[in-house]
Tab-separated table of C-alpha atoms in Angstrom:
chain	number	residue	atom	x	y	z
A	1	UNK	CA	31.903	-6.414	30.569
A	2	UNK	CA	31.251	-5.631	34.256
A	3	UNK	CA	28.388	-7.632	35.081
A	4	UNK	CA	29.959	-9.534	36.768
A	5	UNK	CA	31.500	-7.221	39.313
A	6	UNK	CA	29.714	-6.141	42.944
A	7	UNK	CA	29.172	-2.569	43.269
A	8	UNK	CA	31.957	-2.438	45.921
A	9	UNK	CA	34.784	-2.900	43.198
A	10	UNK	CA	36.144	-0.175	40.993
A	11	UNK	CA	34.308	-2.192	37.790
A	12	UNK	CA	31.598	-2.239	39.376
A	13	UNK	CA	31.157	1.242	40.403
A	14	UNK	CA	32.138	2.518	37.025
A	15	UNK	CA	29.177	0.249	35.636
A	16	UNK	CA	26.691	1.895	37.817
A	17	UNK	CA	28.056	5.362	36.590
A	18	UNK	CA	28.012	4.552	32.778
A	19	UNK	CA	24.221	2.944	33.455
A	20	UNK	CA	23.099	6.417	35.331
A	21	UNK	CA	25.185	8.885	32.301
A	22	UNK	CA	23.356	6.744	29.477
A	23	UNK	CA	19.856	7.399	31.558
A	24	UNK	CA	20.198	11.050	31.877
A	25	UNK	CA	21.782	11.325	28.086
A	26	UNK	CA	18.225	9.508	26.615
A	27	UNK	CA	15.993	11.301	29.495
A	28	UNK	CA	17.556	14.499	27.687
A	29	UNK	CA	16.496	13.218	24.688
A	30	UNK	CA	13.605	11.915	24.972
A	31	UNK	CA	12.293	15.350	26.737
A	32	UNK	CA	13.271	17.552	23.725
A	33	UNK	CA	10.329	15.918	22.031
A	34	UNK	CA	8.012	18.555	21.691
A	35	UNK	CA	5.899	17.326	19.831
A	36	UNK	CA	5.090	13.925	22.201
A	37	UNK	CA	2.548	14.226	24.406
A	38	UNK	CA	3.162	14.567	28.128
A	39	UNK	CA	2.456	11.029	29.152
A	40	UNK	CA	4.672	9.923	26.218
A	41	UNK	CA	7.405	10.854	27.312
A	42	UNK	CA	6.756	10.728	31.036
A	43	UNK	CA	6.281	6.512	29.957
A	44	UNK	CA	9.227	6.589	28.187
A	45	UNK	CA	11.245	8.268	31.081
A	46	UNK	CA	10.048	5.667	33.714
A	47	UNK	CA	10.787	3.405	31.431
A	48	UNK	CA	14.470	4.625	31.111
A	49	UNK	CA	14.943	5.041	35.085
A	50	UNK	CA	13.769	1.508	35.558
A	51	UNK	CA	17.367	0.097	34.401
A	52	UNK	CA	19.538	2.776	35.904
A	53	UNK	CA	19.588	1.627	39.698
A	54	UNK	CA	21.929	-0.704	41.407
A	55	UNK	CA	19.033	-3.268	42.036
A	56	UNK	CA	16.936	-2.560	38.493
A	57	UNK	CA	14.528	-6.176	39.715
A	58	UNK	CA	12.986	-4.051	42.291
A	59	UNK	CA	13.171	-0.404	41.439
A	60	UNK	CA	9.384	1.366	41.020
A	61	UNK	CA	9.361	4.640	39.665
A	62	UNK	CA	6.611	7.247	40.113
A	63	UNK	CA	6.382	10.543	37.707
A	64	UNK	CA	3.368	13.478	39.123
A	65	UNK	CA	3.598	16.144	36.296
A	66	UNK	CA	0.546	18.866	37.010
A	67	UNK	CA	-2.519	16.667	37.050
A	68	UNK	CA	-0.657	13.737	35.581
A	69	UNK	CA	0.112	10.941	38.023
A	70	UNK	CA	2.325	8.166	36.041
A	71	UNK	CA	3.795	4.691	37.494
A	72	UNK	CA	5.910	2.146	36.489
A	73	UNK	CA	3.485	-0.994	36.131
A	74	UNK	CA	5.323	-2.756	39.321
A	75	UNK	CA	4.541	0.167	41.717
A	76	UNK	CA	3.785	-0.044	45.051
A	77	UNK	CA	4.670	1.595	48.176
A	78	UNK	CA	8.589	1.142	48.277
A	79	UNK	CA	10.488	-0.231	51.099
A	80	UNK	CA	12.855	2.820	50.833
A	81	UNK	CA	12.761	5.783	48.251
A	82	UNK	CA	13.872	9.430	47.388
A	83	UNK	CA	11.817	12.289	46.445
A	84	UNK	CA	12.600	15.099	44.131
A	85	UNK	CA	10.321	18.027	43.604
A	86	UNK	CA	9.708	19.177	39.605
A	87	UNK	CA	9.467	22.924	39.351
A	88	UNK	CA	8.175	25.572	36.318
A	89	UNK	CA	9.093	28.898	36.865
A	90	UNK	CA	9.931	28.703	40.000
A	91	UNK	CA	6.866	26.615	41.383
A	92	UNK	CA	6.019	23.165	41.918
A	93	UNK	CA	4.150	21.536	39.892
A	94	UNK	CA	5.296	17.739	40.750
A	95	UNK	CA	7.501	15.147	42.063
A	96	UNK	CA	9.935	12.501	40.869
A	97	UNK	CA	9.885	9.541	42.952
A	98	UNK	CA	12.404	6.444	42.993
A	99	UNK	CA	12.274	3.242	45.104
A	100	UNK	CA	12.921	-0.364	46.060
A	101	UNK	CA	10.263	-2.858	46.701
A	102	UNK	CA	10.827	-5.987	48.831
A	103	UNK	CA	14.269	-4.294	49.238
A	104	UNK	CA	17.121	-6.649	51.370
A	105	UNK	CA	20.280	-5.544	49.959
A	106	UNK	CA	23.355	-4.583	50.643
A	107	UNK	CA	22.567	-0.745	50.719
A	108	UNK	CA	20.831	0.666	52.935
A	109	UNK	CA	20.403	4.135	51.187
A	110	UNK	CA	20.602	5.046	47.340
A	111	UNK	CA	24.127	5.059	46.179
A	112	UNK	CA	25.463	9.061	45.510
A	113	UNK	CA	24.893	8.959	41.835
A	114	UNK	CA	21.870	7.557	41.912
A	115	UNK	CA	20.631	10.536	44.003
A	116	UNK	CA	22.581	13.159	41.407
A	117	UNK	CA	20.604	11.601	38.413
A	118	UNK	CA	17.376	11.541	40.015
A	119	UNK	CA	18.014	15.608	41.087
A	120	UNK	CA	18.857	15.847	37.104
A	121	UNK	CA	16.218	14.024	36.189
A	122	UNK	CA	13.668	15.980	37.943
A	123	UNK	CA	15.461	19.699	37.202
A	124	UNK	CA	15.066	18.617	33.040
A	125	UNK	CA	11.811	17.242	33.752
A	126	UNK	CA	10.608	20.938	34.810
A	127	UNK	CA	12.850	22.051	31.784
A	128	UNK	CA	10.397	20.441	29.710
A	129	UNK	CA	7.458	22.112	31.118
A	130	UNK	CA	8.587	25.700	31.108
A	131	UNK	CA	9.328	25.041	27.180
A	132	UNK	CA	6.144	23.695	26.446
A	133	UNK	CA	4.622	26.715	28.692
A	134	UNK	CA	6.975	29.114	26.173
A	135	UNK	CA	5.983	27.221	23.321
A	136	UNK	CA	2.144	27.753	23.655
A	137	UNK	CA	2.600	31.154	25.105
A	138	UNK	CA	4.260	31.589	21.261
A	139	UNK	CA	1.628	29.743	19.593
A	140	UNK	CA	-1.511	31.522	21.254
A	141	UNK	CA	0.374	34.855	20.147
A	142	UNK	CA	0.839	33.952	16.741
A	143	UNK	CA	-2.659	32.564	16.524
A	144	UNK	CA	-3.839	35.960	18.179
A	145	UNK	CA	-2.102	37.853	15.508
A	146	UNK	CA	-3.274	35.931	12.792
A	147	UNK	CA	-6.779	36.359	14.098
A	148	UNK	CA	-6.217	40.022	14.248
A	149	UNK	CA	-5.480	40.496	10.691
A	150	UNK	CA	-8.189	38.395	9.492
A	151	UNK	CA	-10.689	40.233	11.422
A	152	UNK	CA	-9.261	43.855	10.495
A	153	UNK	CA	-10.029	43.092	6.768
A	154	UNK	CA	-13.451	41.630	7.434
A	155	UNK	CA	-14.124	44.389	9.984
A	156	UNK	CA	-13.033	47.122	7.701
A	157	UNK	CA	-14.646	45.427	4.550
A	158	UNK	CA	-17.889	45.099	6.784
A	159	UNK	CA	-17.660	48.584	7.655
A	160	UNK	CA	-17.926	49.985	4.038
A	161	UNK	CA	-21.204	47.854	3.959
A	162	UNK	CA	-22.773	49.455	6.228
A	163	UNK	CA	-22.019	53.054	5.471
A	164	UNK	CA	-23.736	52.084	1.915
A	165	UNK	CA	-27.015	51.304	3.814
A	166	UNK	CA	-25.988	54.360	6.399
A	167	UNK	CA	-26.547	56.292	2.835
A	168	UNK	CA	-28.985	53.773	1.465
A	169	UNK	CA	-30.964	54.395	4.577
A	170	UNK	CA	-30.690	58.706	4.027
A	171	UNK	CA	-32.025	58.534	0.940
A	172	UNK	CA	-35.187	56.420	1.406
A	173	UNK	CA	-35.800	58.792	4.556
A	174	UNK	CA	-35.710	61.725	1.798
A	175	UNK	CA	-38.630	60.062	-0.141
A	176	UNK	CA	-40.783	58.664	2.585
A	177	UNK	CA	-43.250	61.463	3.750
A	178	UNK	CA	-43.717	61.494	7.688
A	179	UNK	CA	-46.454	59.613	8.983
A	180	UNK	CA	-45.511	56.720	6.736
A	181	UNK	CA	-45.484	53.211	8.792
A	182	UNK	CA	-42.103	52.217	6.313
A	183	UNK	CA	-40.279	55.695	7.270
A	184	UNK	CA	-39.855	53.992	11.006
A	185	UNK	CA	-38.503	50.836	9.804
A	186	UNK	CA	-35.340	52.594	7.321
A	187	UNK	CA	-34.942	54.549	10.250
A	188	UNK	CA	-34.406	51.376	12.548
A	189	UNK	CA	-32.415	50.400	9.701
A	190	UNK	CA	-30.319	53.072	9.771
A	191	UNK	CA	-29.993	53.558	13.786
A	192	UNK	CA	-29.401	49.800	13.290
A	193	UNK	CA	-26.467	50.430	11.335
A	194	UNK	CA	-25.062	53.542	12.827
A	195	UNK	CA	-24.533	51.180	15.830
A	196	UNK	CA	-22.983	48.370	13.918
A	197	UNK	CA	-20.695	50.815	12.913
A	198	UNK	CA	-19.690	51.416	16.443
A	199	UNK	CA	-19.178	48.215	17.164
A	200	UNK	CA	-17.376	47.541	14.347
A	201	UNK	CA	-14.635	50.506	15.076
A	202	UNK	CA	-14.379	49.418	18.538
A	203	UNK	CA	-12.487	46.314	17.100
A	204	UNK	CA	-11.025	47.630	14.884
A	205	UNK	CA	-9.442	50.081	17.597
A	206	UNK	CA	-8.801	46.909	19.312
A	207	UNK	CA	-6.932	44.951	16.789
A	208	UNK	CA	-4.891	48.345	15.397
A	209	UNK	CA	-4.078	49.707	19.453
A	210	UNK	CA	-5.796	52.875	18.773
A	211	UNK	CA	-6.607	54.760	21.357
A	212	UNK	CA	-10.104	55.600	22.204
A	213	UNK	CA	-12.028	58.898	23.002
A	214	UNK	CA	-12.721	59.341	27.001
A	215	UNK	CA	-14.390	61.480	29.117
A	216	UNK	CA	-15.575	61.414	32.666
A	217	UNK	CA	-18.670	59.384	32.752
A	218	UNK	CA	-20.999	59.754	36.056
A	219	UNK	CA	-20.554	55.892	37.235
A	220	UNK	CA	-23.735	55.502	39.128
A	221	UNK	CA	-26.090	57.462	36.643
A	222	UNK	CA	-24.436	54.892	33.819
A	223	UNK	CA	-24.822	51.813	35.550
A	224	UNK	CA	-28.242	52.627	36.921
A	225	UNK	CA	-29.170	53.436	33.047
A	226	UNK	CA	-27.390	50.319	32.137
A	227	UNK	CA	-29.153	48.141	34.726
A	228	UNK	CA	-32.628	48.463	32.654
A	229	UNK	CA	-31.224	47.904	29.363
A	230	UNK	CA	-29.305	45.158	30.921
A	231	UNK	CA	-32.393	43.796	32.543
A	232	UNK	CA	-34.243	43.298	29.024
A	233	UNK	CA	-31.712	42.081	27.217
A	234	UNK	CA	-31.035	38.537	30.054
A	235	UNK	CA	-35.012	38.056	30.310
A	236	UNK	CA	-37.354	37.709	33.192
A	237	UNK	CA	-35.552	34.363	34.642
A	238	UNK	CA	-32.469	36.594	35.486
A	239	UNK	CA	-32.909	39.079	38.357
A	240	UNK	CA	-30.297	41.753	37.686
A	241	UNK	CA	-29.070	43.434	41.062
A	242	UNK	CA	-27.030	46.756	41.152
A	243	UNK	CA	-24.547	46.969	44.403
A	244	UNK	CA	-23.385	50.494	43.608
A	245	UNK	CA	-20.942	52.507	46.466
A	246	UNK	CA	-22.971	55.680	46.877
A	247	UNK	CA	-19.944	57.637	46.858
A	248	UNK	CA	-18.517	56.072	43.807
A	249	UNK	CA	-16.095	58.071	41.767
A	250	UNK	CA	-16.849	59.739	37.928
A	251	UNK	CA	-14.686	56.924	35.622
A	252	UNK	CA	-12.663	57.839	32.578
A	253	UNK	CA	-13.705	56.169	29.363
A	254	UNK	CA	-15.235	56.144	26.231
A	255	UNK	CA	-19.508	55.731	27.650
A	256	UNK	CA	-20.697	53.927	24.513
A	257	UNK	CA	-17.994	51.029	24.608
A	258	UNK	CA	-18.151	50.538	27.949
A	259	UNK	CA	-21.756	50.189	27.867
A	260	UNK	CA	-21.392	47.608	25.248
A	261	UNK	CA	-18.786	45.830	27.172
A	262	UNK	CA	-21.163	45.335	30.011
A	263	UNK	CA	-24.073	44.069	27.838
A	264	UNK	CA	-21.371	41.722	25.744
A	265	UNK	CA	-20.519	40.025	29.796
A	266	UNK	CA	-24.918	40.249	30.440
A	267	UNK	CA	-25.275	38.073	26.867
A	268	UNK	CA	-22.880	35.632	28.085
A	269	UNK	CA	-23.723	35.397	31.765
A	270	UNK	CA	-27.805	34.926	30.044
A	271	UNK	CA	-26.430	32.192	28.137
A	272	UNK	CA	-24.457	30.183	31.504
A	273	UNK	CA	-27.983	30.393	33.039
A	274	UNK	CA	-30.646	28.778	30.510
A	275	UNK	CA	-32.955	27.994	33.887
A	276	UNK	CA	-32.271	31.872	35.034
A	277	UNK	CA	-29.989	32.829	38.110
A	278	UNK	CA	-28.990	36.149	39.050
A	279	UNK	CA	-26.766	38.501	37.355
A	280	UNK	CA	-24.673	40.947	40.044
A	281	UNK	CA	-22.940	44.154	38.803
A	282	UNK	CA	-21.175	46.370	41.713
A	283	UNK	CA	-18.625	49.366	41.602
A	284	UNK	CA	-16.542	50.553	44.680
A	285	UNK	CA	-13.447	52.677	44.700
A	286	UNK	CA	-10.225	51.574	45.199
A	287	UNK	CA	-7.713	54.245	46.174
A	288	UNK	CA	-4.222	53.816	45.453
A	289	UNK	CA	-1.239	54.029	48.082
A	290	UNK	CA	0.350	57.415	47.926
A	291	UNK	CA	2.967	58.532	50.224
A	292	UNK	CA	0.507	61.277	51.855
A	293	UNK	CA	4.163	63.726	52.634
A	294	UNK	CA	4.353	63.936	49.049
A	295	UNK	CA	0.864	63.766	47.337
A	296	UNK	CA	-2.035	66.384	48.486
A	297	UNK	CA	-4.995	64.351	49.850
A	298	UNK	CA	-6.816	65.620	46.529
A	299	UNK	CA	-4.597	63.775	44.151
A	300	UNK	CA	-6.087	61.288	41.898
A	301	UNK	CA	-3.523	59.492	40.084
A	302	UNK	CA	-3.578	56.303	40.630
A	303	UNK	CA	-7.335	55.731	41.834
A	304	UNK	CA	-9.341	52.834	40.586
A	305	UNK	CA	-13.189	52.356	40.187
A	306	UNK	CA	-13.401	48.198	40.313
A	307	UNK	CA	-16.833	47.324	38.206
A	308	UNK	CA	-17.415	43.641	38.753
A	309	UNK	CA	-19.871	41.038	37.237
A	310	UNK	CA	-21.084	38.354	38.352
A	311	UNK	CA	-23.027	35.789	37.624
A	312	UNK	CA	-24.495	31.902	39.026
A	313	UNK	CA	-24.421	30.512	35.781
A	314	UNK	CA	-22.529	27.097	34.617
A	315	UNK	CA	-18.973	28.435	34.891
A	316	UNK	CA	-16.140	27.537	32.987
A	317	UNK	CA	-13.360	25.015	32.903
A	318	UNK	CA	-10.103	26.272	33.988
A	319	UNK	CA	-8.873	25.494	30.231
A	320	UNK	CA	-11.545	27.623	29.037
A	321	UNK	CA	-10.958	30.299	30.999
A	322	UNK	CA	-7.200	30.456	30.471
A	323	UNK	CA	-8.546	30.865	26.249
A	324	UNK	CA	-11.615	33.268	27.267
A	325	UNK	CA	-10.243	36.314	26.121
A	326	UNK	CA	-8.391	34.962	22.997
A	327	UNK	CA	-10.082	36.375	19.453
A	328	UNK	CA	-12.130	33.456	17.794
A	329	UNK	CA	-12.074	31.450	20.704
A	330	UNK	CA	-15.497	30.755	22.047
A	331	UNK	CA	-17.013	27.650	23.844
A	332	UNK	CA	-20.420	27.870	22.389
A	333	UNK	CA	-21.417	26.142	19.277
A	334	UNK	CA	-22.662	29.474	17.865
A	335	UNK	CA	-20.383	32.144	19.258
A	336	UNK	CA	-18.104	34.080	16.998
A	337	UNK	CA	-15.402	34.247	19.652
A	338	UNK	CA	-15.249	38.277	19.402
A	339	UNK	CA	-16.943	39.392	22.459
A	340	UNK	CA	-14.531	38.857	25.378
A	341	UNK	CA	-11.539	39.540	23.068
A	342	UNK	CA	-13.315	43.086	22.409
A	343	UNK	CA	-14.208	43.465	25.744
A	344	UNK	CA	-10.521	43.016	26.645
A	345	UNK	CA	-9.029	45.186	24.130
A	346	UNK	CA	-11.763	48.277	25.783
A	347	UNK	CA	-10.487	47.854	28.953
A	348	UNK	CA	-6.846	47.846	28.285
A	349	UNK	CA	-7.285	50.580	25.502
A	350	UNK	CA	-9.040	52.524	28.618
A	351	UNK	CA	-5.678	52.110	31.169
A	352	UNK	CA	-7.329	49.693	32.894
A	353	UNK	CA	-7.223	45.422	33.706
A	354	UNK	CA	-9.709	42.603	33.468
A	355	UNK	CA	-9.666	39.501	35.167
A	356	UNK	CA	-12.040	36.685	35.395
A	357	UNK	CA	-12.485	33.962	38.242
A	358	UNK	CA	-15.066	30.849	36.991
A	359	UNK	CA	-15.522	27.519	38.378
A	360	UNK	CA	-17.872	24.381	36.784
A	361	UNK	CA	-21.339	24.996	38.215
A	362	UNK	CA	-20.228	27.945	40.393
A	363	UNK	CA	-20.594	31.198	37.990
A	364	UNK	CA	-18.280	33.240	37.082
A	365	UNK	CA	-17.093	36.881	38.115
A	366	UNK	CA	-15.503	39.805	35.703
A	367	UNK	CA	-13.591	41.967	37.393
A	368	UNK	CA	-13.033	45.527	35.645
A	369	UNK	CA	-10.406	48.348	36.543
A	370	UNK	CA	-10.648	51.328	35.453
A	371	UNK	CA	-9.146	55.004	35.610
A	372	UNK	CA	-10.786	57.476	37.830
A	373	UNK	CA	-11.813	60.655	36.115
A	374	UNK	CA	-9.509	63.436	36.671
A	375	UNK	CA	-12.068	66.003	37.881
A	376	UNK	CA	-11.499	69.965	39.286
């Protein structure tokens, strides 16, 4: 009923309002599909903006969402055009842009509405990604916490079978005279699974949040330990170097899991580098700000020791990394997905932070925080 009326007349300008209102209802609607995948709906929303201008024949839309870069399928450069920045959280993380091709009408700028619905456009466009953000935040959790009570009834059920060969083990020892060649192997056996055991109640503190044993643990004399154990267990084709502050500080932990969290990050870093490479593990201090008019120069609260690991393996994705420290995630074929999530749970069982940095082909780097050792 008012196509017939230029833009200039009350009809007219009421058509161009109904036109942008319908838009930004079905843009609305169309972005409260969850479920549709990001270029979906991105289509769908170009697709939608393409009638909604004053001269629809030569309007080109363009859509940059993250590393998505969508286009209506007459884009070019436009003769004019408005921008609109898409923000999640607070950050940018796109643009909406509208314009006229081959453009010799009457207007020489976008009419105001047209500049409202684009702003609207763009603001429920980066609605949409902080829900999907929230959404998979949610999911991961969930999937987490059904991943922790799986692997508390396997890890508990596990642990009962080896305190029967713990025993088992005893017993044989009991009937095997000394000198024997079989009274070493049930003792392997045994150490074998006195150690599983460990491991196994280290994730099971994980998954339950129970707190674990510490003590001040000499950080040099551990690492320098470490560093041949280390040094077998990555092979010959992996040089293992030891950057150690000489004045580093005592750390506060429980010894045994930490020294199975380093050889857990060794295993992996052997695996990135099938060729070899070299595998870097360095402590320094880091001494918190303290407002010296308040604090004695001899308080410790608050100090750091920062254990990092590095290594010039293959790297990871930026996807994988983002899942690296989720339980039963894992990237290789074989992996269990238990390691980094146990390695995680240690360190923030301990008081302390982990954070990894990887890039395709460039290594990748653990860095470990951890408590300093309240000493007299």
């Amino acid at each position: 009923m008012f196509a017939t009326f230029p833009y200039s007349h009350p009809q007219g300008r009421l058509r161009e309002r109904v036109k942008e209102l319908h838009c930004l209802y079905r843009v609305l609607e169309v972005t409260s599909d969850k479920e549709a995948d990001v270029e979906e709906v991105g289509a769908r929303v170009i697709e939608l903006l393409m009638g909604a201008f004053l001269y629809e024949n030569r309007t080109v839309v363009r859509i940059r969402l993250g590393d998505k870069d969508l286009r209506s399928d007459n884009w070019k450069s436009p003769d004019l055009a408005m921008e609109e920045p898409i923000c999640c959280e607070r950050e940018e993380i796109g643009s909406l842009v509208i314009g006229y091709v081959d453009h010799q009408g009457a207007e020489s700028d976008f009419l105001p509405e047209e500049h409202d619905l684009v702003a609207a456009v763009a603001a429920n466009l980066g609605k949409m990604a902080e829900d999907r953000l929230l959404l998979e935040r949610v999911r991961q959790a969930e999937r987490s916490r059904a991943s922790a009570e799986i692997t508390g009834v396997f890890a508990h059920d596990f642990n009962n079978l080896l305190t029967v060969i713990m025993g088992s083990a005893e017993n044989l020892l009991d009937d095997i005279r000394e000198g024997d060649p079989a009274r070493e192997q049930v003792q392997m056996i045994g150490e074998a699974a006195v150690r599983g055991s460990a491991i196994v109640a280290q994730l099971l503190a994980h998954i339950r949040s129970r707190p674990l044993p510490r003590q001040a643990v000499q950080t040099a004399a551990m690492l320098h330990d470490m560093g041949r154990i280390l040094a077998s267990a990555v092979g010959k084709a992996i040089t293992v170097e030891l950057q150690i502050a000489p004045d580093v500080w005592p750390i506060c932990v429980d010894r045994t899991q930490l020294e199975n969290a380093l050889l857990n990050l060794a295993i992996n870093a052997r695996d990135a580098m099938p060729a070899g490479g070299r595998l870097c593990i360095s402590a320094t201090n880091v001494r918190a700000e303290r407002d010296q008019d308040n604090l004695p120069d001899t308080a410790m609260a608050g100090d750091r020791i920062r254990i990092e690991v590095s290594d010039t393996g293959s790297g990871m994705t930026d996807d994988i990394a983002a899942r690296a420290f989720e339980p039963f995630f894992s990237a290789k074929p074989h992996g269990t997905g238990l390691g980094l999530s146990s390695v995680a749970g240690f360190v923030h069982q301990s008081g302390g932070t982990i954070e990894l940095s990887s890039e395709p082909n460039h290594g990748t780097t653990f860095l470990i925080s951890l408590p300093r050792a309240q000493t007299s």
